[in-house]
Amino acid sequence: VIGIGDDAALLRPRRGEDLAVSTDALVEGVHFRWGSESPERIGRRAVAAALSDLAAMGARPLGLTVALAAPPGLALARVDGLVRGLIAAARRFGAPLVGGNVTRARQTSLVLTALGALAPGRALTRGAARAGDRILVTGTLGAAALAVERMRRGRPRTHLPEPRLAAGRALAALGGVGACIDLSDGLLADLGHVLAASRVGAVIDPARVPRPRGLDAACRRLGVDPLRLALAGGEDYELLFTLRPAGPSDAVLRRRLGVRVTAIGRITRARALRGVPAATRRGWTHF
Amino acid sequence: VIGIGDDAALLRPRRGEDLAVSTDALVEGVHFRWGSESPERIGRRAVAAALSDLAAMGARPLGLTVALAAPPGLALARVDGLVRGLIAAARRFGAPLVGGNVTRARQTSLVLTALGALAPGRALTRGAARAGDRILVTGTLGAAALAVERMRRGRPRTHLPEPRLAAGRALAALGGVGACIDLSDGLLADLGHVLAASRVGAVIDPARVPRPRGLDAACRRLGVDPLRLALAGGEDYELLFTLRPAGPSDAVLRRRLGVRVTAIGRITRARALRGVPAATRRGWTHF
C-alpha cells in the first residue's frame, strides 16, 4: 500500500489472515565472502534464505525488509550487485522489498525480515510430528554442500537455492500433515529440531535420501562422502515434513506440491535418531 | 500465536487491518558507544526508536524482531544488558519480541523490525500536508540533543525517549489530520521530509518550539544554543503533524492525544522553509 520512503511500509494481508515473521542475518566473512561469489548472488541467496522460513510455515510472502550495513569505502559495484540480487530474487519469489535501512559499519552485513500471511490455524510448525508419521523431503539434498566443497578448493560458488514457497503453501492447505521445517542447517540438524520440538524420535534410511544427479561422481572426484553432504550439509532449503499414516498418498502429494517428494523414514516414540552412520553425524559449518 | 523458536513467529492482527513495518539499525561506534551509556539503555533506546516509526504511522504495535550481531569476545554482561533493555522496553510499550537472530560479527549491531497494525486507510503519512495546515509537535524538543552535548563532555548519556504510540493512534483516529512524522533526525530535517513528500513549504516560529524546563539554563552553562538543540537536534521521538484549518481544537487534541501539543507554524504553498535563523540550520549528527 505504501512502500519505501515513509516512516513504515504498509502491507495489506487478506481479512483474518495470520502473519508470519522471520529475521535472518548474513555477515561478510561468516555467511559470505566477496571473493567466492558475485555480490548479486549474495543478495539472491539472502532472499532465498529469508523466504525459506516462510515456506516452512506454509505462508505466502507479503514482503521483505532489508537492513544493509557497509563500510563507507565499500566498492559501489558491490553495493549495486547486492541490491540488484536482492531486488531480482524478491521479484522472482513474489515478495516485494517494502522497507530498507542503510547504515555504515566496519563489516558488511545484511539483515532480512520476511513477512508472510496464512490462513489462521494452518501454520506448519516444528512441533507437530507424532510417532508413526512418515518423514519426507522435497527435491534433492547435497548440491549446496557440494558447492561449498568446491569453493573450499578455490572454485566460484555457483549453487543458488530456491525457497519451496509453493510446496509449503500446498502442505499447509492439505490435511494429514504433521511437522515441517526448511533444511537450512542440514537434514540431521533440522530433523533434530523437529524431534526436539515434537518430543519424538526417528529412524531414517540414509540410502533413500534423494541426491542430485551427478553428486556421487563429483564427490568421488573431490574425495568427499556424498552421504555426508546430503545428510549433514546445509543451505539446500528443501522442506522436510511428516505425514500422518492416513495422510495423502505420494501421488497426491507430488501433484499438489509440484515437486519431487521422497519418504526417508518414520517418526518413533523412542526419542533418538536411528539409522545414521556415526561418520555422517560429524559437525558441519557454513564454510 | 507462536513465538521465538519456530521457523517464523506468528502474529494475529484484527480482521481487515493493514500492517505497518519498519526496520532500524544501531551500530556500535555509529549509533551508540559502550562507554557512554549502559547496555540496558542502548537496548531500550533501540526499541524506542523502532516503535517511534509505528507511532508516526498511527499503528498499534504487534511485535518486534531483533537481529543481534556481536563479536565472539563481547562481554556477557553487555549482551545481557542489551537483551534486558530490549525486553524491558518491549514489555513497557506493548510490543512483544517475537523473533530473534544472533550472529557473530566484528562489530556489535542491532537491527530491529517493528510490526504494527492499523485500520485500513487510516495510516498517517509524510505526504499529506496541505497549504494552510497548522504544524504542531507533541511534548518538548531538545532534551536528547542536550544529553548528546553532555556526553561529548564526558558525562554519561541519560535521556531516554518515549515513542508517542498512544498519541499517534489517537491522531490516526481523528479527522482533520494532515501529515505526520516522528522527530528522529531533528525538527528541521524531519519537517523537511514532510515538505518534500507533500510538495509544500512552511513558515515556523522558532520561539514557539516547546523546550523542556531547564534546557535554556543548561545550554547557557555548556555554551550551546538552545534553539539549535530544539530545532536541529535529533532523537527526541516526538511527533510532528499538520492539522487542516477545520481540524480539531487544541483542547480536543490535548484530551485525545494525552500529551502536550504546541502549534509552531503553518504549511505554505511556496516550497521553502521560512522563519529559521541560518545559524540554526547547521548540520547535526548523532554524536
Coordinates of C-alpha atoms in Angstrom, one line a residue:
Chain A
V1 CA 0.0 0.0 0.0
I2 CA 2.9 2.3 0.9
G3 CA 6.4 1.4 0.0
I4 CA 9.9 2.6 0.9
G5 CA 10.2 6.3 1.9
D6 CA 7.6 6.8 4.6
D7 CA 8.1 6.1 8.3
A8 CA 7.0 2.5 7.8
A9 CA 5.8 0.4 4.8
L10 CA 2.1 -0.6 4.7
L11 CA 1.0 -4.1 3.7
R12 CA -2.5 -5.4 3.4
P13 CA -3.0 -9.1 4.2
R14 CA -6.3 -10.7 3.5
R15 CA -9.0 -10.4 6.1
G16 CA -8.4 -12.6 9.1
E17 CA -5.0 -14.0 8.0
D18 CA -2.2 -14.7 10.4
L19 CA 1.2 -13.1 10.0
A20 CA 4.5 -15.0 9.8
V21 CA 7.6 -13.0 10.6
S22 CA 11.2 -14.2 10.4
T23 CA 14.6 -12.4 10.6
D24 CA 17.9 -13.6 9.1
A25 CA 21.3 -12.1 9.0
L26 CA 24.2 -12.6 6.6
V27 CA 27.6 -11.2 7.7
E28 CA 30.6 -10.9 5.5
G29 CA 33.3 -13.4 6.5
V30 CA 30.7 -15.5 8.3
H31 CA 28.0 -16.2 5.8
F32 CA 29.5 -15.0 2.6
R33 CA 32.9 -13.9 1.2
W34 CA 33.3 -11.3 -1.5
G35 CA 35.8 -13.3 -3.4
S36 CA 33.8 -16.5 -3.6
E37 CA 30.6 -15.4 -5.3
S38 CA 29.3 -12.4 -7.1
P39 CA 27.6 -9.7 -4.9
E40 CA 24.4 -10.3 -6.9
R41 CA 24.4 -14.0 -5.9
I42 CA 24.9 -13.0 -2.3
G43 CA 21.8 -10.8 -2.5
R44 CA 19.8 -13.6 -4.1
R45 CA 20.9 -16.1 -1.6
A46 CA 19.9 -13.8 1.3
V47 CA 16.4 -13.5 -0.1
A48 CA 16.1 -17.3 -0.7
A49 CA 17.2 -18.0 2.9
A50 CA 14.7 -15.4 4.3
L51 CA 11.8 -16.7 2.3
S52 CA 12.6 -20.3 3.0
D53 CA 11.4 -19.7 6.6
L54 CA 8.0 -18.6 5.2
A55 CA 7.9 -21.7 3.0
A56 CA 8.4 -23.8 6.1
M57 CA 5.4 -22.2 7.8
G58 CA 3.2 -22.6 4.7
A59 CA 2.9 -18.8 4.4
R60 CA 2.6 -16.7 1.2
P61 CA 5.1 -13.8 1.1
L62 CA 3.8 -10.3 1.8
G63 CA 7.1 -8.5 1.7
L64 CA 10.7 -8.2 2.8
T65 CA 12.7 -5.5 4.7
V66 CA 16.4 -5.2 4.3
A67 CA 18.9 -3.5 6.6
L68 CA 22.3 -3.1 4.9
A69 CA 25.4 -2.2 6.9
A70 CA 28.5 -1.4 5.0
P71 CA 31.9 0.3 5.3
P72 CA 32.0 3.8 3.7
G73 CA 34.7 2.5 1.4
L74 CA 32.8 -0.5 0.1
A75 CA 33.1 -0.5 -3.8
L76 CA 29.9 0.8 -5.3
A77 CA 29.8 -2.2 -7.7
R78 CA 29.5 -4.5 -4.7
V79 CA 26.6 -2.4 -3.2
D80 CA 24.9 -2.3 -6.6
G81 CA 25.4 -6.0 -7.1
L82 CA 23.9 -6.9 -3.7
V83 CA 20.9 -4.6 -4.2
R84 CA 20.4 -6.0 -7.8
G85 CA 20.4 -9.5 -6.4
L86 CA 18.0 -8.6 -3.6
I87 CA 15.6 -7.0 -6.0
A88 CA 15.8 -9.7 -8.6
A89 CA 15.1 -12.5 -6.1
A90 CA 12.4 -10.5 -4.3
R91 CA 10.6 -10.1 -7.6
R92 CA 11.2 -13.7 -8.7
F93 CA 9.7 -15.1 -5.5
G94 CA 6.8 -12.5 -5.2
A95 CA 8.0 -10.8 -2.1
P96 CA 8.3 -7.0 -2.7
L97 CA 11.1 -5.1 -0.9
V98 CA 9.0 -2.8 1.3
G99 CA 11.5 -1.4 3.7
G100 CA 15.1 -0.6 3.8
N101 CA 17.7 0.8 6.1
V102 CA 21.3 1.6 5.2
T103 CA 24.0 2.3 7.8
R104 CA 27.7 2.4 8.0
A105 CA 29.7 -0.3 9.8
R106 CA 33.2 -1.8 9.6
Q107 CA 31.9 -5.0 8.1
T108 CA 29.2 -5.6 5.5
S109 CA 26.1 -7.3 6.7
L110 CA 22.5 -7.8 5.6
V111 CA 19.5 -8.4 7.8
L112 CA 16.4 -9.5 6.1
T113 CA 13.0 -9.7 7.7
A114 CA 10.4 -11.7 5.8
L115 CA 6.7 -11.2 6.3
G116 CA 4.1 -13.7 5.2
A117 CA 0.4 -14.4 5.6
L118 CA -1.6 -17.6 6.0
A119 CA -5.0 -18.8 7.0
P120 CA -5.4 -18.8 10.8
G121 CA -4.6 -22.1 12.4
R122 CA -2.9 -23.5 9.3
A123 CA 0.7 -22.7 10.0
L124 CA 3.1 -25.6 9.8
T125 CA 5.3 -26.0 12.8
R126 CA 8.3 -27.9 14.0
G127 CA 6.4 -29.4 17.0
A128 CA 3.6 -31.3 15.3
A129 CA 5.4 -34.6 14.4
R130 CA 3.8 -37.8 16.0
A131 CA 5.1 -41.3 16.4
G132 CA 4.0 -43.3 13.3
D133 CA 4.3 -40.2 10.9
R134 CA 6.3 -40.8 7.7
I135 CA 9.2 -38.4 7.1
L136 CA 9.5 -36.8 3.7
V137 CA 11.7 -34.3 1.9
T138 CA 11.2 -32.2 -1.2
G139 CA 13.7 -32.1 -4.1
T140 CA 17.3 -33.4 -3.6
L141 CA 19.9 -32.7 -0.9
G142 CA 23.6 -32.1 -1.1
A143 CA 24.1 -29.7 -4.0
A144 CA 24.7 -26.7 -1.7
A145 CA 27.2 -28.6 0.3
L146 CA 29.0 -29.7 -2.8
A147 CA 29.2 -26.1 -3.9
V148 CA 30.8 -25.2 -0.6
E149 CA 33.3 -28.1 -1.0
R150 CA 34.2 -26.7 -4.4
M151 CA 34.5 -23.2 -3.1
R152 CA 36.9 -24.5 -0.5
R153 CA 39.1 -25.7 -3.4
G154 CA 39.1 -22.2 -4.9
R155 CA 36.2 -22.5 -7.3
P156 CA 33.4 -19.9 -7.5
R157 CA 30.3 -20.7 -5.6
T158 CA 27.5 -21.5 -8.1
H159 CA 24.6 -23.2 -6.4
L160 CA 21.6 -21.0 -5.9
P161 CA 18.8 -22.5 -3.7
E162 CA 15.1 -21.9 -4.3
P163 CA 12.7 -21.5 -1.4
R164 CA 9.9 -24.0 -1.6
L165 CA 7.1 -21.5 -1.2
A166 CA 4.5 -23.2 -3.4
A167 CA 5.2 -26.6 -1.8
G168 CA 4.9 -25.1 1.7
R169 CA 1.6 -23.4 0.9
A170 CA 0.3 -26.6 -0.6
L171 CA 1.3 -28.6 2.5
A172 CA -0.4 -26.0 4.8
A173 CA -3.6 -26.5 2.8
L174 CA -3.5 -30.3 2.9
G175 CA -4.9 -32.4 5.7
G176 CA -2.8 -35.1 7.4
V177 CA 0.4 -33.1 7.6
G178 CA 2.5 -33.2 10.8
A179 CA 5.6 -31.1 11.3
C180 CA 7.5 -29.1 8.7
I181 CA 10.9 -27.3 8.7
D182 CA 13.2 -26.0 6.0
L183 CA 16.6 -27.5 5.6
S184 CA 18.9 -24.6 6.2
D185 CA 21.3 -26.2 8.7
G186 CA 21.3 -29.7 7.1
L187 CA 19.0 -32.7 7.3
L188 CA 20.4 -34.1 10.5
A189 CA 20.4 -30.8 12.4
D190 CA 17.0 -29.7 11.2
L191 CA 15.4 -33.1 11.7
G192 CA 16.9 -32.8 15.2
H193 CA 15.0 -29.5 15.7
V194 CA 11.7 -31.2 14.7
L195 CA 12.4 -34.2 17.0
A196 CA 13.2 -31.9 20.0
A197 CA 10.2 -29.6 19.4
S198 CA 7.8 -32.6 18.9
R199 CA 9.4 -34.7 21.7
V200 CA 9.7 -37.8 19.5
G201 CA 12.5 -39.7 17.8
A202 CA 13.0 -41.0 14.2
V203 CA 14.5 -43.8 12.2
I204 CA 15.8 -42.8 8.7
D205 CA 17.3 -44.7 5.8
P206 CA 20.2 -42.7 4.6
A207 CA 20.2 -44.6 1.3
R208 CA 16.8 -43.1 0.5
V209 CA 17.8 -39.5 1.0
P210 CA 17.5 -38.1 -2.6
R211 CA 20.7 -36.8 -4.0
P212 CA 21.0 -34.7 -7.2
R213 CA 22.2 -36.4 -10.4
G214 CA 26.0 -36.3 -10.6
L215 CA 26.6 -35.7 -6.9
D216 CA 28.2 -39.1 -6.2
A217 CA 30.5 -38.8 -9.2
A218 CA 31.5 -35.2 -8.2
C219 CA 32.1 -36.4 -4.6
R220 CA 34.3 -39.2 -5.8
R221 CA 36.5 -36.7 -7.7
L222 CA 36.8 -34.5 -4.7
G223 CA 37.3 -37.4 -2.3
V224 CA 34.3 -36.4 -0.1
D225 CA 31.4 -38.6 1.2
P226 CA 28.2 -37.9 -0.7
L227 CA 26.1 -39.2 2.1
R228 CA 27.7 -36.7 4.5
L229 CA 26.9 -33.8 2.1
A230 CA 23.3 -34.9 1.7
L231 CA 22.7 -35.6 5.4
A232 CA 24.9 -33.0 7.2
G233 CA 25.3 -30.3 4.5
G234 CA 23.2 -27.1 4.9
E235 CA 21.5 -24.5 2.7
D236 CA 19.6 -26.7 0.3
Y237 CA 16.4 -25.0 1.6
E238 CA 14.3 -28.0 0.8
L239 CA 11.4 -28.8 3.1
L240 CA 11.3 -31.7 5.5
F241 CA 7.8 -32.7 6.7
T242 CA 5.9 -35.5 8.3
L243 CA 2.7 -37.1 7.2
R244 CA 0.1 -39.0 9.3
P245 CA -0.3 -42.6 8.4
A246 CA -3.8 -41.7 6.9
G247 CA -2.3 -38.7 5.2
P248 CA -2.3 -38.1 1.4
S249 CA -0.7 -40.6 -1.0
D250 CA 2.7 -39.9 -2.7
A251 CA 0.9 -39.3 -6.0
V252 CA -1.5 -36.7 -4.5
L253 CA 1.5 -35.1 -2.7
R254 CA 3.6 -34.8 -5.8
R255 CA 0.7 -33.3 -7.8
R256 CA -0.3 -30.8 -5.1
L257 CA 3.3 -29.8 -4.2
G258 CA 4.6 -29.7 -7.7
V259 CA 8.0 -31.0 -6.7
R260 CA 9.7 -34.3 -6.2
V261 CA 8.9 -35.8 -2.7
T262 CA 10.7 -38.7 -1.1
A263 CA 10.0 -40.7 2.0
I264 CA 13.2 -41.2 4.0
G265 CA 12.0 -42.6 7.4
R266 CA 9.5 -42.6 10.2
I267 CA 8.8 -40.8 13.5
T268 CA 9.2 -43.0 16.6
R269 CA 8.1 -42.7 20.2
A270 CA 11.6 -43.5 21.4
R271 CA 13.4 -40.1 21.5
A272 CA 16.5 -41.0 19.5
L273 CA 17.6 -40.7 15.9
R274 CA 18.5 -44.1 14.4
G275 CA 19.9 -45.2 11.1
V276 CA 22.6 -42.6 10.6
P277 CA 26.2 -43.8 10.4
A278 CA 28.4 -42.2 13.1
A279 CA 30.8 -40.8 10.4
T280 CA 28.0 -38.8 8.8
R281 CA 27.0 -37.2 12.1
R282 CA 30.1 -35.1 12.2
G283 CA 29.6 -31.4 12.5
W284 CA 29.1 -29.1 9.6
T285 CA 29.8 -25.4 9.2
H286 CA 28.7 -22.9 6.6
F287 CA 32.2 -22.9 5.0
Chain B
V1 CA 0.4 -17.1 18.4
I2 CA 3.8 -18.7 18.0
G3 CA 6.9 -17.1 19.5
I4 CA 10.6 -17.4 19.1
G5 CA 11.8 -20.9 18.3
D6 CA 10.0 -22.0 15.2
D7 CA 10.9 -21.1 11.6
A8 CA 8.9 -17.9 12.0
A9 CA 6.8 -16.1 14.6
L10 CA 3.1 -15.9 14.1
L11 CA 1.1 -12.8 14.8
R12 CA -2.6 -12.3 14.6
P13 CA -3.8 -8.8 13.6
R14 CA -7.5 -7.9 13.8
R15 CA -9.6 -8.8 10.7
G16 CA -9.0 -6.4 7.9
E17 CA -6.2 -4.4 9.5
D18 CA -3.3 -3.1 7.5
L19 CA 0.2 -3.8 8.6
A20 CA 3.0 -1.3 9.2
V21 CA 6.6 -2.5 9.0
S22 CA 9.7 -0.6 9.8
T23 CA 13.4 -1.6 10.1
D24 CA 16.1 0.3 12.1
A25 CA 19.7 -0.4 12.8
L26 CA 22.0 0.6 15.6
V27 CA 25.7 0.1 15.1
E28 CA 28.4 0.4 17.8
G29 CA 30.6 3.4 17.2
V30 CA 27.9 4.9 14.9
H31 CA 24.7 5.0 16.9
F32 CA 26.0 4.0 20.3
R33 CA 29.2 3.7 22.3
W34 CA 29.7 1.2 25.1
G35 CA 31.4 3.7 27.4
S36 CA 28.7 6.4 27.1
E37 CA 25.6 4.6 28.3
S38 CA 24.7 1.3 29.9
P39 CA 24.0 -1.7 27.6
E40 CA 20.5 -1.8 29.0
R41 CA 19.9 1.8 28.0
I42 CA 21.1 1.0 24.5
G43 CA 18.6 -1.8 24.2
R44 CA 15.8 0.5 25.5
R45 CA 16.7 3.2 23.1
A46 CA 16.8 0.8 20.2
V47 CA 13.2 -0.3 20.9
A48 CA 12.0 3.3 21.4
A49 CA 13.5 4.3 18.0
A50 CA 11.9 1.3 16.3
L51 CA 8.4 1.8 17.8
S52 CA 8.5 5.6 17.1
D53 CA 8.1 4.8 13.4
L54 CA 4.9 2.9 14.2
A55 CA 3.7 5.8 16.3
A56 CA 4.3 8.1 13.3
M57 CA 2.0 6.0 11.2
G58 CA -0.7 5.7 13.9
A59 CA -0.2 2.0 14.2
R60 CA -0.6 -0.2 17.3
P61 CA 2.5 -2.4 17.9
L62 CA 2.1 -6.1 17.1
G63 CA 5.6 -7.2 17.8
L64 CA 9.4 -6.7 17.3
T65 CA 12.1 -8.8 15.8
V66 CA 15.7 -8.3 16.7
A67 CA 18.9 -9.4 14.9
L68 CA 21.9 -9.1 17.1
A69 CA 25.4 -9.3 15.6
A70 CA 28.3 -9.3 18.1
P71 CA 32.0 -10.3 18.3
P72 CA 32.5 -13.7 20.0
G73 CA 34.6 -11.9 22.7
L74 CA 31.8 -9.4 23.7
A75 CA 31.4 -9.4 27.5
L76 CA 28.4 -11.4 28.5
A77 CA 27.4 -8.5 30.8
R78 CA 27.0 -6.3 27.7
V79 CA 24.9 -8.9 25.9
D80 CA 22.8 -9.5 29.0
G81 CA 22.3 -5.8 29.4
L82 CA 21.3 -5.2 25.8
V83 CA 18.8 -8.1 25.9
R84 CA 17.4 -6.9 29.3
G85 CA 16.9 -3.4 27.9
L86 CA 15.2 -4.8 24.7
I87 CA 12.9 -6.9 26.8
A88 CA 12.0 -4.2 29.3
A89 CA 11.2 -1.6 26.7
A90 CA 9.3 -4.1 24.5
R91 CA 7.2 -5.0 27.5
R92 CA 6.7 -1.4 28.6
F93 CA 5.5 -0.3 25.1
G94 CA 3.4 -3.4 24.5
A95 CA 5.4 -4.8 21.6
P96 CA 6.4 -8.4 22.3
L97 CA 9.8 -9.6 21.0
V98 CA 8.6 -12.3 18.6
G99 CA 11.7 -13.1 16.6
G100 CA 15.4 -13.1 17.1
N101 CA 18.6 -13.9 15.3
V102 CA 22.1 -13.9 16.8
T103 CA 25.2 -14.0 14.7
R104 CA 28.9 -13.2 15.1
A105 CA 30.5 -10.1 13.6
R106 CA 33.5 -7.9 14.2
Q107 CA 31.3 -5.1 15.5
T108 CA 28.2 -5.1 17.6
S109 CA 24.9 -4.1 15.9
L110 CA 21.2 -4.4 16.4
V111 CA 18.6 -4.5 13.7
L112 CA 15.1 -4.1 14.9
T113 CA 12.0 -4.6 12.8
A114 CA 8.8 -3.2 14.2
L115 CA 5.4 -4.6 13.1
G116 CA 2.2 -2.7 13.8
A117 CA -1.4 -2.8 12.7
L118 CA -4.0 -0.2 11.9
A119 CA -7.4 0.3 10.4
P120 CA -7.2 0.3 6.6
G121 CA -6.9 3.7 5.0
R122 CA -6.1 5.4 8.4
A123 CA -2.3 5.4 8.2
L124 CA -0.7 8.8 8.8
T125 CA 1.9 9.6 6.1
R126 CA 4.5 12.2 5.4
G127 CA 2.9 13.3 2.2
A128 CA -0.5 14.5 3.3
A129 CA 0.3 18.1 4.4
R130 CA -1.5 20.9 2.5
A131 CA -1.1 24.6 2.3
G132 CA -3.0 26.2 5.1
D133 CA -2.5 23.3 7.6
R134 CA -1.2 24.2 11.0
I135 CA 2.1 22.5 12.1
L136 CA 2.1 21.0 15.6
V137 CA 4.5 19.0 17.8
T138 CA 3.9 16.8 20.8
G139 CA 6.0 17.2 24.0
T140 CA 9.2 19.2 24.1
L141 CA 12.3 19.2 21.9
G142 CA 16.0 19.4 22.7
A143 CA 16.4 17.1 25.7
A144 CA 18.0 14.3 23.6
A145 CA 20.4 16.8 21.9
L146 CA 21.3 18.2 25.3
A147 CA 22.2 14.7 26.5
V148 CA 24.5 14.2 23.5
E149 CA 26.2 17.6 24.2
R150 CA 26.8 16.4 27.8
M151 CA 28.0 13.0 26.6
R152 CA 30.5 14.9 24.3
R153 CA 31.9 16.4 27.5
G154 CA 32.4 13.0 29.1
R155 CA 29.2 12.7 31.1
P156 CA 27.0 9.5 30.8
R157 CA 24.1 9.6 28.4
T158 CA 20.9 9.8 30.4
H159 CA 18.0 10.8 28.2
L160 CA 15.6 8.0 27.3
P161 CA 13.0 8.9 24.7
E162 CA 9.4 7.5 24.7
P163 CA 7.7 6.6 21.4
R164 CA 4.4 8.5 21.2
L165 CA 2.3 5.4 20.4
A166 CA -0.9 6.5 22.1
A167 CA -0.7 10.0 20.5
G168 CA -0.1 8.5 17.1
R169 CA -3.0 6.1 17.3
A170 CA -5.3 9.0 18.6
L171 CA -4.2 11.1 15.6
A172 CA -4.9 8.3 13.1
A173 CA -8.4 8.0 14.6
L174 CA -9.2 11.8 14.4
G175 CA -10.5 13.6 11.4
G176 CA -8.8 16.7 10.0
V177 CA -5.2 15.5 10.4
G178 CA -2.7 16.0 7.5
A179 CA 0.8 14.7 7.5
C180 CA 2.7 13.1 10.5
I181 CA 6.3 12.1 11.1
D182 CA 8.4 11.2 14.2
L183 CA 11.3 13.5 15.1
S184 CA 14.2 11.2 14.9
D185 CA 16.6 13.3 12.7
G186 CA 15.5 16.6 14.3
L187 CA 12.7 19.1 13.7
L188 CA 14.3 20.8 10.7
A189 CA 15.3 17.6 8.9
D190 CA 12.1 15.8 9.6
L191 CA 9.9 18.8 8.7
G192 CA 11.9 18.9 5.5
H193 CA 10.9 15.2 4.8
V194 CA 7.2 16.2 5.2
L195 CA 7.6 19.3 3.0
A196 CA 9.3 17.3 0.3
A197 CA 6.8 14.4 0.4
S198 CA 3.9 16.8 0.4
R199 CA 5.4 19.2 -2.2
V200 CA 4.7 22.2 0.0
G201 CA 6.6 24.7 2.2
A202 CA 6.3 26.1 5.7
V203 CA 6.8 29.0 7.9
I204 CA 7.7 28.3 11.5
D205 CA 8.2 30.4 14.6
P206 CA 11.3 29.0 16.4
A207 CA 10.4 30.8 19.6
R208 CA 7.2 28.7 19.8
V209 CA 9.1 25.4 19.6
P210 CA 8.5 23.9 23.1
R211 CA 11.7 23.3 25.0
P212 CA 11.9 21.3 28.2
R213 CA 12.2 23.1 31.5
G214 CA 15.8 23.8 32.4
L215 CA 17.1 23.4 28.8
D216 CA 18.0 27.1 28.3
A217 CA 19.9 27.3 31.6
A218 CA 21.8 24.1 30.9
C219 CA 22.6 25.3 27.5
R220 CA 24.0 28.6 28.9
R221 CA 26.3 26.6 31.2
L222 CA 27.5 24.5 28.3
G223 CA 27.8 27.5 25.9
V224 CA 25.5 25.9 23.3
D225 CA 22.4 27.5 21.5
P226 CA 19.2 26.0 23.0
L227 CA 17.3 26.9 19.8
R228 CA 19.8 24.8 17.7
L229 CA 19.3 21.8 20.1
A230 CA 15.5 22.1 19.8
L231 CA 15.4 22.6 16.1
A232 CA 18.3 20.7 14.7
G233 CA 18.8 18.1 17.5
G234 CA 17.6 14.5 16.8
E235 CA 16.2 11.6 18.7
D236 CA 13.5 13.3 20.7
Y237 CA 11.0 11.0 19.0
E238 CA 8.1 13.4 19.5
L239 CA 5.5 13.6 16.7
L240 CA 5.2 16.5 14.2
F241 CA 1.9 16.6 12.4
T242 CA -0.3 19.0 10.5
L243 CA -3.9 19.9 11.0
R244 CA -6.5 21.1 8.5
P245 CA -7.9 24.6 9.3
A246 CA -11.2 23.0 10.2
G247 CA -9.4 20.3 12.2
P248 CA -9.9 19.6 16.0
S249 CA -9.3 22.4 18.5
D250 CA -6.2 22.4 20.7
A251 CA -8.3 21.4 23.7
V252 CA -9.8 18.4 21.9
L253 CA -6.3 17.4 20.7
R254 CA -4.7 17.6 24.1
R255 CA -7.5 15.5 25.6
R256 CA -7.4 12.9 22.8
L257 CA -3.7 12.7 22.5
G258 CA -2.9 12.8 26.2
V259 CA 0.2 14.9 25.7
R260 CA 1.2 18.5 25.4
V261 CA 0.7 19.7 21.9
T262 CA 2.1 23.0 20.5
A263 CA 1.4 24.9 17.3
I264 CA 4.7 26.1 15.8
G265 CA 3.9 27.2 12.3
R266 CA 1.9 26.8 9.1
I267 CA 2.2 24.9 5.8
T268 CA 2.6 27.2 2.7
R269 CA 2.1 26.7 -1.0
A270 CA 5.6 28.3 -1.6
R271 CA 8.0 25.4 -1.4
A272 CA 10.5 26.8 1.1
L273 CA 11.1 26.8 4.8
R274 CA 10.9 30.2 6.3
G275 CA 11.5 31.6 9.8
V276 CA 14.6 29.6 10.8
P277 CA 17.8 31.5 11.5
A278 CA 20.7 30.4 9.3
A279 CA 22.9 29.6 12.3
T280 CA 20.3 27.0 13.5
R281 CA 20.2 25.2 10.1
R282 CA 23.7 23.9 10.5
G283 CA 24.0 20.2 10.2
W284 CA 23.6 17.8 13.1
T285 CA 25.0 14.4 13.6
H286 CA 24.1 11.6 16.1
F287 CA 27.1 12.4 18.2

